[in-house]
Amino acid sequence: MSDPFYVTTPIYYVNDVPHIGHAYTTVAADVAARYHRLRGDPTYFLTGTDEHGQKVERAAREHGKDPQAWTDAMIPSWRSVWTNLDIAYDDFIRTTEERHETPVKAFVKNLYERGEIYEGVYEGPYCVACEQFYLESELVDGRCPVHGIPVERLKETNYFFRQSAHADWLLNDYYARTPMPVRPEARLNEVIGLVRQGLQDVSVSRPSLEWGIPLPWEPSHVIYVWIEALQNYITALGYPAGALFRTFWPAVHFVGKDILRFHAVTWPAMLHAAGEEPPREVFAHGWLLVRGEKMSKTKLTGIHPDELLATFGVDAYRYYFMREIAFGQDGSFSWESMVARYNADLANGLGNLASRVLTMIVSYFDGVVPDPGPDAGQGSLERAVAAALPGYRQGMESFAFHEALEAAFGIVREANGFIVTTAPWNLAKDPAQRAKLGTVLWASAEALRAMAVLLSPVMPRACGTLWEQLGIAEPLRAVRLDAAAWGGLKPGTRVSKGDALFPRVTELA
Ligand code: MSP
């Protein structure tokens, strides 16, 4: 039995509509989930929305709405962006749901009863855009280090979680684990450095705010939004008693590097304090930069995914972000690089290969997949497929999606070379070469079949179309990864040419 795989995205604040930065994390998590389903692993993929806190409350008030009405009104734009991006989540949690609020209260009360929470006074800066307390030393020119906007000054009674009491456990046990609980490695070192410098306790409640979950023993406070939001990862599984929790916890959390500390320090410490297992892994990816800066709504550089989907389509959208940027590093988004990547890899690469091979099977064999006949040098193609697999798996399993894709595209390069070398259009002129022509086209179509399997987590729709064009009866979604092994294409089935998978786009589209 293979290991269960549970992957989560951060839950997104509903103060505004999504942009491509949010979609970046969600697409990556969807790719990981689809890959694990392809492997046959029991898989669970959670996303959702973070609906409490001052930021959401203020957005609601600015629009003259009550926060609950506002969040309800925002949900369709979040659900539809995921539909448009072919995101196949298993669950979508909203933090205003009763199934979240009730176990959150119980969790916090349990920590209180265990002596992990005490009353104190917080005095210092707070960034509402991050919903985060900062140390003076962390500010940049007196401003929020992430958003570059002025911070607010707070002095208020808070309940605090004794995060500092868990520093030894974090350093000597959790971070020392193999496999690494925080990746990439540079991020693990950053977190270790931070904890070594000395951990502060963290606020778990805010007084005199209305929009939040009341603190069970002090209802004039609401639970600090981050403390409740983190718990979505377990409340969605029916924590504490739910069968999903028992099956799938602990999770792999995909997060942006700006929220690493909450996930890699506070969250495992909270779980440890409650006697629960910490996350299996926190993977921090970089930022999408636009003109060298973190793209954000605050800075008016936010781009909505739909703006790109209209030109490139969903498969190319997903492919571009997974291929162009090393997952874990910052990466620049630009229209020009998207056009270039699209045309090189998809229109001229995979799309052109598929169209050539299918067209030739239609013209030379009436659309029926030929028998592999005598040797036509197809061993090189078979070897290319075998050679792509380890790099592909390794990349997918370590969330180095760009490496997995690069490995898979080795097959396209080899297949294009194979077609040029064997020149089927010349073989077709000579009836004595008919059997060899069959081998060339069978092998080229077989390479396409392997590509459809390997790329299906990243480009589910286009791969499904390619699969149907190849005339394979079993639906692609029923196929497992081992189907990518050489030799599975049955002669005698009927292919169809259909529309181009990736029509070329021009720079100015
Ligand atoms: N609500 C919190 C998360 C709570 S998780 C228990 C939150 N929400 S957010 O909507 O502000 O951001 C969600 C995610 O989007 C973060 O991982 C953040 O890094 C990511 N991104 C926001 N802008 C981004 C880019 N420009 N580039 C890449 N990711 C970015 O934080």
Coordinates of C-alpha atoms and ligand atoms in Angstrom, one line a residue:
M1 CA 0.0 0.0 0.0
S2 CA 1.4 3.4 -1.0
D3 CA 1.8 6.3 1.4
P4 CA -1.1 8.7 1.7
F5 CA -0.3 12.1 0.4
Y6 CA -2.0 15.2 1.8
V7 CA -1.2 18.6 0.3
T8 CA -2.5 22.0 1.2
T9 CA -2.4 25.5 -0.1
P10 CA -2.5 28.5 2.2
I11 CA -6.1 29.7 2.7
Y12 CA -6.5 33.0 0.9
Y13 CA -7.7 36.2 2.4
V14 CA -11.0 37.3 0.8
N15 CA -10.3 41.0 1.1
D16 CA -9.9 41.0 -2.7
V17 CA -10.1 38.8 -5.8
P18 CA -7.3 36.3 -6.7
H19 CA -4.2 37.2 -8.7
I20 CA -1.5 35.0 -10.4
G21 CA 0.6 34.9 -7.2
H22 CA -2.2 33.0 -5.4
A23 CA -2.8 30.9 -8.4
Y24 CA 0.9 29.9 -8.5
T25 CA 0.7 28.1 -5.1
T26 CA -2.6 26.5 -6.0
V27 CA -1.5 25.2 -9.4
A28 CA 1.6 23.7 -7.9
A29 CA -0.4 21.9 -5.2
D30 CA -2.8 20.6 -7.8
V31 CA 0.1 19.3 -9.9
A32 CA 1.5 17.5 -6.9
A33 CA -1.9 16.1 -6.0
R34 CA -2.5 14.9 -9.6
Y35 CA 0.9 13.4 -9.7
H36 CA 0.3 11.4 -6.5
R37 CA -3.1 10.2 -7.8
L38 CA -1.3 9.1 -11.0
R39 CA 1.0 7.1 -8.8
G40 CA -2.0 5.5 -7.2
D41 CA -1.4 7.0 -3.8
P42 CA -4.4 7.8 -1.6
T43 CA -4.4 11.6 -2.1
Y44 CA -6.1 14.5 -0.5
F45 CA -5.8 18.1 -1.6
L46 CA -7.2 21.0 0.5
T47 CA -7.6 24.7 -0.3
G48 CA -9.9 27.4 1.0
T49 CA -10.4 30.9 2.2
D50 CA -9.2 32.8 5.3
E51 CA -12.2 35.0 6.1
H52 CA -11.6 36.6 9.5
G53 CA -9.2 39.3 10.7
Q54 CA -9.0 43.0 10.3
K55 CA -7.9 43.1 6.7
V56 CA -11.1 41.3 5.6
E57 CA -13.3 43.3 8.0
R58 CA -11.9 46.6 6.7
A59 CA -12.4 45.6 3.1
A60 CA -16.0 44.8 3.9
R61 CA -16.6 48.1 5.7
E62 CA -15.0 50.1 2.9
H63 CA -17.5 48.5 0.6
G64 CA -20.3 49.3 3.0
K65 CA -20.9 45.6 3.7
D66 CA -21.1 43.5 6.8
P67 CA -18.1 41.1 6.9
Q68 CA -20.1 37.9 6.5
A69 CA -22.0 39.3 3.6
W70 CA -18.8 40.5 2.1
T71 CA -17.0 37.1 2.4
D72 CA -20.0 35.3 1.0
A73 CA -20.0 37.6 -1.9
M74 CA -16.3 37.0 -2.6
I75 CA -16.4 33.2 -2.6
P76 CA -17.7 32.8 -6.2
S77 CA -14.6 34.7 -7.6
W78 CA -12.3 32.3 -5.7
R79 CA -14.2 29.2 -6.6
S80 CA -14.4 30.1 -10.2
V81 CA -10.7 30.9 -10.6
W82 CA -9.9 27.4 -9.5
T83 CA -12.5 25.9 -11.8
N84 CA -11.0 27.9 -14.7
L85 CA -7.5 26.6 -13.8
D86 CA -8.7 23.0 -13.6
I87 CA -7.9 22.7 -9.9
A88 CA -9.1 19.4 -8.7
Y89 CA -9.2 20.0 -4.9
D90 CA -10.9 17.5 -2.6
D91 CA -12.1 20.1 -0.2
F92 CA -12.5 23.9 0.0
I93 CA -12.7 25.1 3.6
R94 CA -14.0 28.5 4.7
T95 CA -12.9 29.7 8.1
T96 CA -16.4 31.0 8.8
E97 CA -17.8 27.5 8.7
E98 CA -19.0 25.9 11.8
R99 CA -16.9 22.8 11.0
H100 CA -13.9 25.1 11.4
E101 CA -15.0 27.3 14.3
T102 CA -16.0 24.6 16.7
P103 CA -12.8 22.5 16.7
V104 CA -10.7 25.7 16.7
K105 CA -12.3 26.8 20.0
A106 CA -11.7 23.3 21.4
F107 CA -8.1 23.3 20.2
V108 CA -7.3 26.7 21.8
K109 CA -9.1 25.8 25.0
N110 CA -7.1 22.6 25.2
L111 CA -3.8 24.6 24.9
Y112 CA -5.1 27.0 27.6
E113 CA -5.9 24.1 29.9
R114 CA -2.5 22.6 29.3
G115 CA -0.9 25.8 30.6
E116 CA 0.4 26.7 27.1
I117 CA -1.5 30.0 27.0
Y118 CA -1.3 33.0 29.4
E119 CA -2.5 36.6 29.6
G120 CA -0.1 39.5 28.8
V121 CA 0.3 42.8 27.1
Y122 CA 1.5 43.3 23.5
E123 CA 3.1 46.5 22.5
G124 CA 4.6 47.1 19.1
P125 CA 4.0 47.3 15.4
Y126 CA 1.3 45.4 13.5
C127 CA 0.8 45.1 9.7
V128 CA -2.8 44.6 8.8
A129 CA -1.9 43.6 5.3
C130 CA 0.1 40.6 6.7
E131 CA -2.1 40.4 9.8
Q132 CA 1.2 40.1 11.6
F133 CA 2.9 41.4 14.7
Y134 CA 6.5 42.6 14.0
L135 CA 9.6 43.4 16.1
E136 CA 10.9 47.0 15.6
S137 CA 14.1 45.4 14.3
E138 CA 12.2 43.7 11.5
L139 CA 10.7 46.8 10.0
V140 CA 12.4 48.4 6.9
D141 CA 12.5 52.2 7.3
G142 CA 9.6 51.9 9.8
R143 CA 7.5 50.1 7.3
C144 CA 6.2 46.5 6.8
P145 CA 9.1 44.5 5.3
V146 CA 6.7 42.6 3.0
H147 CA 4.2 45.3 1.8
G148 CA 6.3 48.4 2.2
I149 CA 3.3 50.2 3.8
P150 CA 3.2 51.9 7.2
V151 CA 2.5 49.7 10.2
E152 CA 0.0 50.3 13.0
R153 CA 1.1 50.7 16.7
L154 CA -0.7 48.5 19.1
K155 CA -0.8 48.3 22.8
E156 CA -3.3 45.8 24.0
T157 CA -4.0 42.9 26.3
N158 CA -3.5 39.6 24.4
Y159 CA -3.4 36.0 25.4
F160 CA -0.1 34.5 24.4
F161 CA 1.0 31.0 23.3
R162 CA 4.2 29.8 24.9
Q163 CA 5.9 29.3 21.6
S164 CA 9.3 29.9 23.3
A165 CA 8.9 26.8 25.4
H166 CA 9.1 24.6 22.3
A167 CA 12.3 26.0 20.9
D168 CA 14.4 23.1 22.0
W169 CA 12.0 20.6 20.5
L170 CA 11.9 22.5 17.3
L171 CA 15.7 22.7 17.0
N172 CA 16.8 19.4 18.3
D173 CA 14.0 17.2 17.2
Y174 CA 11.8 18.6 14.5
Y175 CA 14.2 20.4 12.3
A176 CA 16.8 17.7 12.8
R177 CA 14.5 15.1 11.2
T178 CA 15.0 13.3 7.9
P179 CA 13.5 13.9 5.5
M180 CA 13.8 17.6 6.0
P181 CA 10.6 19.1 7.4
V182 CA 11.3 22.5 5.7
R183 CA 12.4 22.9 2.1
P184 CA 14.2 24.2 0.2
E185 CA 17.2 23.7 2.5
A186 CA 18.1 27.4 2.5
R187 CA 14.7 28.0 4.0
L188 CA 15.3 25.4 6.7
N189 CA 18.5 27.1 7.6
E190 CA 16.7 30.4 7.7
V191 CA 14.1 29.0 10.1
I192 CA 16.8 27.4 12.3
G193 CA 18.7 30.7 12.5
L194 CA 15.5 32.5 13.5
V195 CA 14.7 30.1 16.3
R196 CA 18.3 30.1 17.5
Q197 CA 18.2 33.8 17.9
G198 CA 15.5 33.3 20.5
L199 CA 11.8 32.8 20.1
Q200 CA 9.1 35.2 21.3
D201 CA 5.7 34.0 22.5
V202 CA 2.9 34.7 20.1
S203 CA -0.4 36.4 20.5
V204 CA -3.4 34.1 20.2
S205 CA -6.1 36.7 20.8
R206 CA -7.0 40.2 20.0
P207 CA -9.3 42.3 22.2
S208 CA -12.0 44.6 21.0
L209 CA -12.2 43.1 17.5
E210 CA -15.5 41.7 16.4
W211 CA -14.8 39.8 13.2
G212 CA -13.4 36.5 14.4
I213 CA -13.9 33.4 16.5
P214 CA -14.5 34.4 20.2
L215 CA -11.9 33.1 22.6
P216 CA -13.8 30.5 24.6
W217 CA -12.9 31.7 28.1
E218 CA -12.8 35.4 27.3
P219 CA -15.4 36.2 24.7
S220 CA -14.5 39.9 24.5
H221 CA -11.4 38.7 22.6
V222 CA -11.4 37.0 19.2
I223 CA -8.8 34.4 18.3
Y224 CA -5.9 36.0 16.4
V225 CA -6.6 35.3 12.8
W226 CA -3.3 33.4 12.1
I227 CA -3.8 31.1 15.1
E228 CA -7.2 30.0 13.9
A229 CA -6.3 30.0 10.2
L230 CA -3.5 27.5 10.6
Q231 CA -5.9 25.1 12.1
N232 CA -7.9 24.8 8.8
Y233 CA -5.4 22.1 7.8
I234 CA -6.8 19.8 10.5
T235 CA -10.3 21.1 11.0
A236 CA -11.0 20.3 7.3
L237 CA -10.1 16.7 8.1
G238 CA -12.6 16.5 10.9
Y239 CA -10.1 17.0 13.7
P240 CA -9.9 15.5 16.2
A241 CA -12.0 12.4 15.6
G242 CA -12.4 12.4 11.8
A243 CA -11.3 9.4 9.7
L244 CA -9.7 11.8 7.2
F245 CA -7.5 13.2 9.9
R246 CA -6.4 9.7 10.9
T247 CA -5.7 8.8 7.3
F248 CA -4.1 11.9 5.9
W249 CA -2.4 13.9 8.7
P250 CA 0.5 15.0 8.6
A251 CA 0.4 17.3 5.6
V252 CA 2.7 18.8 3.1
H253 CA 2.0 22.5 3.2
F254 CA 2.8 24.6 0.1
V255 CA 3.3 28.2 1.2
G256 CA 4.9 31.4 0.0
K257 CA 8.1 32.4 1.7
D258 CA 6.5 35.4 3.4
I259 CA 4.4 33.0 5.5
L260 CA 7.1 30.5 6.2
R261 CA 7.5 31.4 9.9
F262 CA 3.9 30.8 10.8
H263 CA 4.0 27.4 9.1
A264 CA 7.4 26.2 10.1
V265 CA 7.7 27.6 13.6
T266 CA 4.3 28.5 15.2
W267 CA 2.2 25.8 13.6
P268 CA 4.5 22.8 14.5
A269 CA 4.9 24.3 18.0
M270 CA 1.1 24.6 18.4
L271 CA 0.6 21.0 17.3
H272 CA 3.4 19.8 19.5
A273 CA 1.9 21.7 22.5
A274 CA -1.4 20.0 21.8
G275 CA 0.2 16.5 21.6
E276 CA -0.3 16.2 17.8
E277 CA 2.1 15.3 15.0
P278 CA 3.7 18.3 13.3
P279 CA 3.5 18.8 9.5
R280 CA 5.3 16.3 7.3
E281 CA 6.8 19.1 5.3
V282 CA 6.5 22.9 4.7
F283 CA 7.7 23.8 1.2
A284 CA 8.2 27.5 0.8
H285 CA 8.2 28.8 -2.8
G286 CA 9.4 32.1 -4.0
W287 CA 7.5 35.2 -5.2
L288 CA 6.3 36.0 -8.6
L289 CA 7.9 39.3 -9.4
V290 CA 6.5 41.9 -11.8
R291 CA 9.1 44.4 -12.8
G292 CA 11.4 43.1 -10.1
E293 CA 8.9 43.5 -7.2
K294 CA 6.6 41.0 -5.5
M295 CA 3.4 41.2 -7.4
S296 CA 0.6 42.3 -5.2
K297 CA -2.8 44.0 -5.1
T298 CA -1.4 46.4 -2.5
K299 CA 1.1 47.7 -5.1
L300 CA -1.4 47.5 -7.9
T301 CA 0.7 45.0 -9.8
G302 CA -1.9 42.2 -9.4
I303 CA -2.8 40.3 -12.6
H304 CA -5.9 38.1 -12.6
P305 CA -5.3 34.6 -14.1
D306 CA -8.2 35.1 -16.5
E307 CA -6.2 37.8 -18.2
L308 CA -3.7 35.2 -19.3
L309 CA -6.1 32.3 -19.7
A310 CA -7.9 34.1 -22.6
T311 CA -4.7 34.0 -24.7
F312 CA -2.8 31.0 -23.6
G313 CA -5.5 28.5 -22.3
V314 CA -5.4 26.6 -19.1
D315 CA -2.8 24.0 -19.9
A316 CA -0.2 26.5 -21.2
Y317 CA -0.9 28.7 -18.1
R318 CA -0.2 25.8 -15.8
Y319 CA 2.8 24.6 -17.8
Y320 CA 4.4 28.1 -18.0
F321 CA 4.5 28.7 -14.3
M322 CA 5.6 25.2 -13.4
R323 CA 8.3 25.2 -16.1
E324 CA 9.6 28.7 -16.1
I325 CA 10.2 29.2 -12.4
A326 CA 12.2 26.8 -10.2
F327 CA 9.8 26.0 -7.4
G328 CA 11.4 27.5 -4.3
Q329 CA 13.0 30.5 -6.1
D330 CA 11.6 33.9 -7.0
G331 CA 10.7 34.2 -10.6
S332 CA 9.8 37.0 -12.9
F333 CA 6.6 36.9 -14.8
S334 CA 6.5 38.7 -18.1
W335 CA 4.1 38.5 -21.1
E336 CA 7.1 38.1 -23.4
S337 CA 8.6 35.2 -21.6
M338 CA 5.2 33.5 -21.5
V339 CA 4.8 33.9 -25.3
A340 CA 8.4 32.6 -25.9
R341 CA 8.0 29.6 -23.6
Y342 CA 4.6 28.8 -25.1
N343 CA 5.7 28.9 -28.7
A344 CA 9.0 27.1 -28.2
D345 CA 7.8 24.2 -25.9
L346 CA 4.2 23.8 -26.7
A347 CA 3.3 25.2 -30.1
N348 CA 6.5 24.3 -31.9
G349 CA 7.5 21.4 -29.6
L350 CA 4.8 19.1 -28.3
G351 CA 1.9 20.5 -30.3
N352 CA 3.8 20.4 -33.6
L353 CA 5.0 16.8 -32.9
A354 CA 1.5 15.6 -32.2
S355 CA 0.1 17.3 -35.2
R356 CA 2.8 15.9 -37.6
V357 CA 2.5 12.3 -36.3
L358 CA -1.3 12.2 -36.3
T359 CA -1.4 13.8 -39.8
M360 CA 1.0 11.2 -41.2
I361 CA -1.0 8.3 -39.6
V362 CA -4.1 9.8 -41.2
S363 CA -2.5 10.3 -44.6
Y364 CA -0.4 7.1 -44.9
F365 CA -2.5 4.6 -42.9
D366 CA -6.0 6.0 -43.1
G367 CA -5.9 7.0 -39.5
V368 CA -5.2 3.5 -38.2
V369 CA -2.2 3.0 -35.8
P370 CA 0.2 0.8 -37.8
D371 CA 2.0 -2.3 -36.5
P372 CA 5.5 -1.8 -35.3
G373 CA 7.4 -3.7 -38.0
P374 CA 11.2 -4.0 -38.6
D375 CA 13.7 -2.0 -36.7
A376 CA 13.7 1.6 -37.8
G377 CA 16.1 2.9 -35.1
Q378 CA 13.2 3.4 -32.6
G379 CA 15.4 2.1 -29.8
S380 CA 16.7 5.6 -29.4
L381 CA 13.1 6.7 -28.7
E382 CA 12.5 3.8 -26.3
R383 CA 15.7 4.7 -24.5
A384 CA 14.6 8.4 -24.3
V385 CA 11.3 7.5 -22.6
A386 CA 13.2 5.2 -20.1
A387 CA 15.7 7.9 -19.5
A388 CA 13.1 10.6 -18.8
L389 CA 11.3 8.6 -16.2
P390 CA 13.7 8.8 -13.2
G391 CA 14.3 12.5 -13.6
Y392 CA 10.6 13.1 -14.0
R393 CA 9.7 11.1 -10.9
Q394 CA 12.5 12.6 -8.8
G395 CA 11.4 16.1 -9.9
M396 CA 7.7 15.5 -9.1
E397 CA 8.4 13.8 -5.8
S398 CA 10.8 16.6 -4.6
F399 CA 8.5 19.4 -6.0
A400 CA 11.1 20.4 -8.5
F401 CA 8.4 20.6 -11.1
H402 CA 10.6 22.5 -13.6
E403 CA 13.1 19.6 -13.5
A404 CA 10.3 17.0 -14.0
L405 CA 9.1 18.8 -17.0
E406 CA 12.5 19.3 -18.5
A407 CA 13.1 15.5 -18.1
A408 CA 9.8 14.7 -19.8
F409 CA 10.5 17.1 -22.7
G410 CA 13.6 15.1 -23.5
I411 CA 11.2 12.8 -25.2
V412 CA 9.8 15.5 -27.5
R413 CA 13.3 16.5 -28.5
E414 CA 14.3 12.9 -29.2
A415 CA 11.0 12.2 -31.1
N416 CA 11.5 15.3 -33.3
G417 CA 15.1 14.2 -34.0
F418 CA 13.8 10.7 -34.8
I419 CA 11.3 12.0 -37.3
V420 CA 13.9 14.1 -39.0
T421 CA 16.4 11.2 -39.2
T422 CA 13.9 8.6 -40.4
A423 CA 12.1 11.1 -42.8
P424 CA 8.8 9.2 -43.0
W425 CA 7.7 11.4 -45.9
N426 CA 10.5 9.8 -47.9
L427 CA 9.7 6.3 -46.7
A428 CA 6.1 6.9 -47.8
K429 CA 7.2 7.3 -51.4
D430 CA 8.7 3.8 -51.5
P431 CA 6.2 0.9 -51.2
A432 CA 9.1 -1.4 -50.2
Q433 CA 9.5 0.7 -47.0
R434 CA 5.9 0.5 -45.9
A435 CA 6.6 -1.8 -42.9
K436 CA 9.4 0.5 -41.8
L437 CA 7.2 3.5 -42.2
G438 CA 4.7 1.8 -39.9
T439 CA 7.4 1.3 -37.2
V440 CA 8.4 5.0 -37.4
L441 CA 4.9 6.2 -37.0
W442 CA 3.9 3.7 -34.4
A443 CA 7.0 4.6 -32.3
S444 CA 6.4 8.3 -32.7
A445 CA 2.8 7.9 -31.6
E446 CA 4.0 5.7 -28.7
A447 CA 6.3 8.5 -27.6
L448 CA 3.3 10.9 -27.6
R449 CA 1.3 8.4 -25.5
A450 CA 4.1 8.4 -22.9
M451 CA 4.1 12.3 -23.0
A452 CA 0.4 12.4 -22.4
V453 CA 0.8 10.3 -19.3
L454 CA 3.7 12.2 -17.9
L455 CA 2.3 15.6 -18.6
S456 CA -1.2 14.9 -17.4
P457 CA -0.7 16.3 -13.9
V458 CA 0.4 19.6 -15.4
M459 CA -1.7 19.8 -18.5
P460 CA -4.7 17.6 -17.7
R461 CA -7.0 18.9 -20.5
A462 CA -4.5 19.0 -23.4
C463 CA -3.2 15.5 -22.4
G464 CA -6.8 14.2 -22.3
T465 CA -7.3 15.6 -25.8
L466 CA -4.0 14.1 -27.1
W467 CA -5.0 10.8 -25.5
E468 CA -8.3 10.8 -27.3
Q469 CA -6.7 11.8 -30.6
L470 CA -4.4 8.7 -30.2
G471 CA -7.7 6.7 -30.1
I472 CA -7.0 5.0 -26.8
A473 CA -10.2 3.5 -25.3
E474 CA -9.3 3.6 -21.6
P475 CA -9.7 7.2 -20.3
L476 CA -6.5 8.9 -19.3
R477 CA -7.8 9.7 -15.8
A478 CA -8.0 5.9 -15.2
V479 CA -4.4 5.4 -16.1
R480 CA -1.5 5.1 -13.7
L481 CA 2.1 6.2 -14.0
D482 CA 3.5 2.8 -15.0
A483 CA 1.5 3.2 -18.2
A484 CA 4.2 5.5 -19.4
A485 CA 6.5 2.5 -19.9
W486 CA 7.4 1.8 -23.5
G487 CA 5.2 -0.5 -25.7
G488 CA 1.6 0.2 -24.6
L489 CA 0.2 1.6 -27.8
K490 CA -2.0 -0.9 -29.5
P491 CA -1.9 -1.1 -33.3
G492 CA -5.2 -1.0 -35.1
T493 CA -6.9 1.7 -33.2
R494 CA -8.1 4.8 -35.0
V495 CA -6.5 8.2 -34.4
S496 CA -8.1 11.5 -35.1
K497 CA -6.3 14.7 -36.0
G498 CA -8.6 17.3 -34.4
D499 CA -7.6 20.9 -33.7
A500 CA -4.1 22.0 -32.9
L501 CA -3.3 21.4 -29.2
F502 CA -1.4 24.7 -28.9
P503 CA -2.0 27.2 -31.7
R504 CA 0.8 29.7 -32.0
V505 CA 0.4 33.0 -30.4
T506 CA 1.9 36.2 -31.5
E507 CA 3.9 38.6 -29.3
L508 CA 1.1 41.2 -29.4
A509 CA -1.9 38.9 -28.7
Ligands
MSP1 N1 -4.4 34.0 4.8 C1 -3.0 33.9 4.8 C2 -2.6 32.4 4.8 C3 -3.1 31.6 5.9 S1 -2.6 29.9 5.7 C4 -3.1 29.2 7.2 C5 -2.4 34.6 3.6 N2 -3.2 34.8 2.6 S2 -2.8 35.6 1.3 O1 -4.0 35.6 0.4 O2 -2.3 36.9 1.6 O3 -1.6 34.9 0.6 C6 -1.7 33.5 0.3 C7 -0.5 33.0 -0.4 O4 -0.3 33.7 -1.7 C8 0.8 33.1 0.3 O5 1.5 31.9 0.3 C9 1.6 34.1 -0.5 O6 3.0 33.9 -0.4 C10 1.1 33.9 -1.8 N3 1.4 35.0 -2.7 C11 0.8 36.3 -2.6 N4 1.5 37.1 -3.5 C12 2.4 36.3 -4.2 C13 3.3 36.5 -5.2 N5 3.4 37.7 -5.8 N6 4.0 35.5 -5.7 C14 3.9 34.2 -5.2 N7 3.1 34.0 -4.2 C15 2.4 35.0 -3.6 O7 -1.2 34.9 3.6

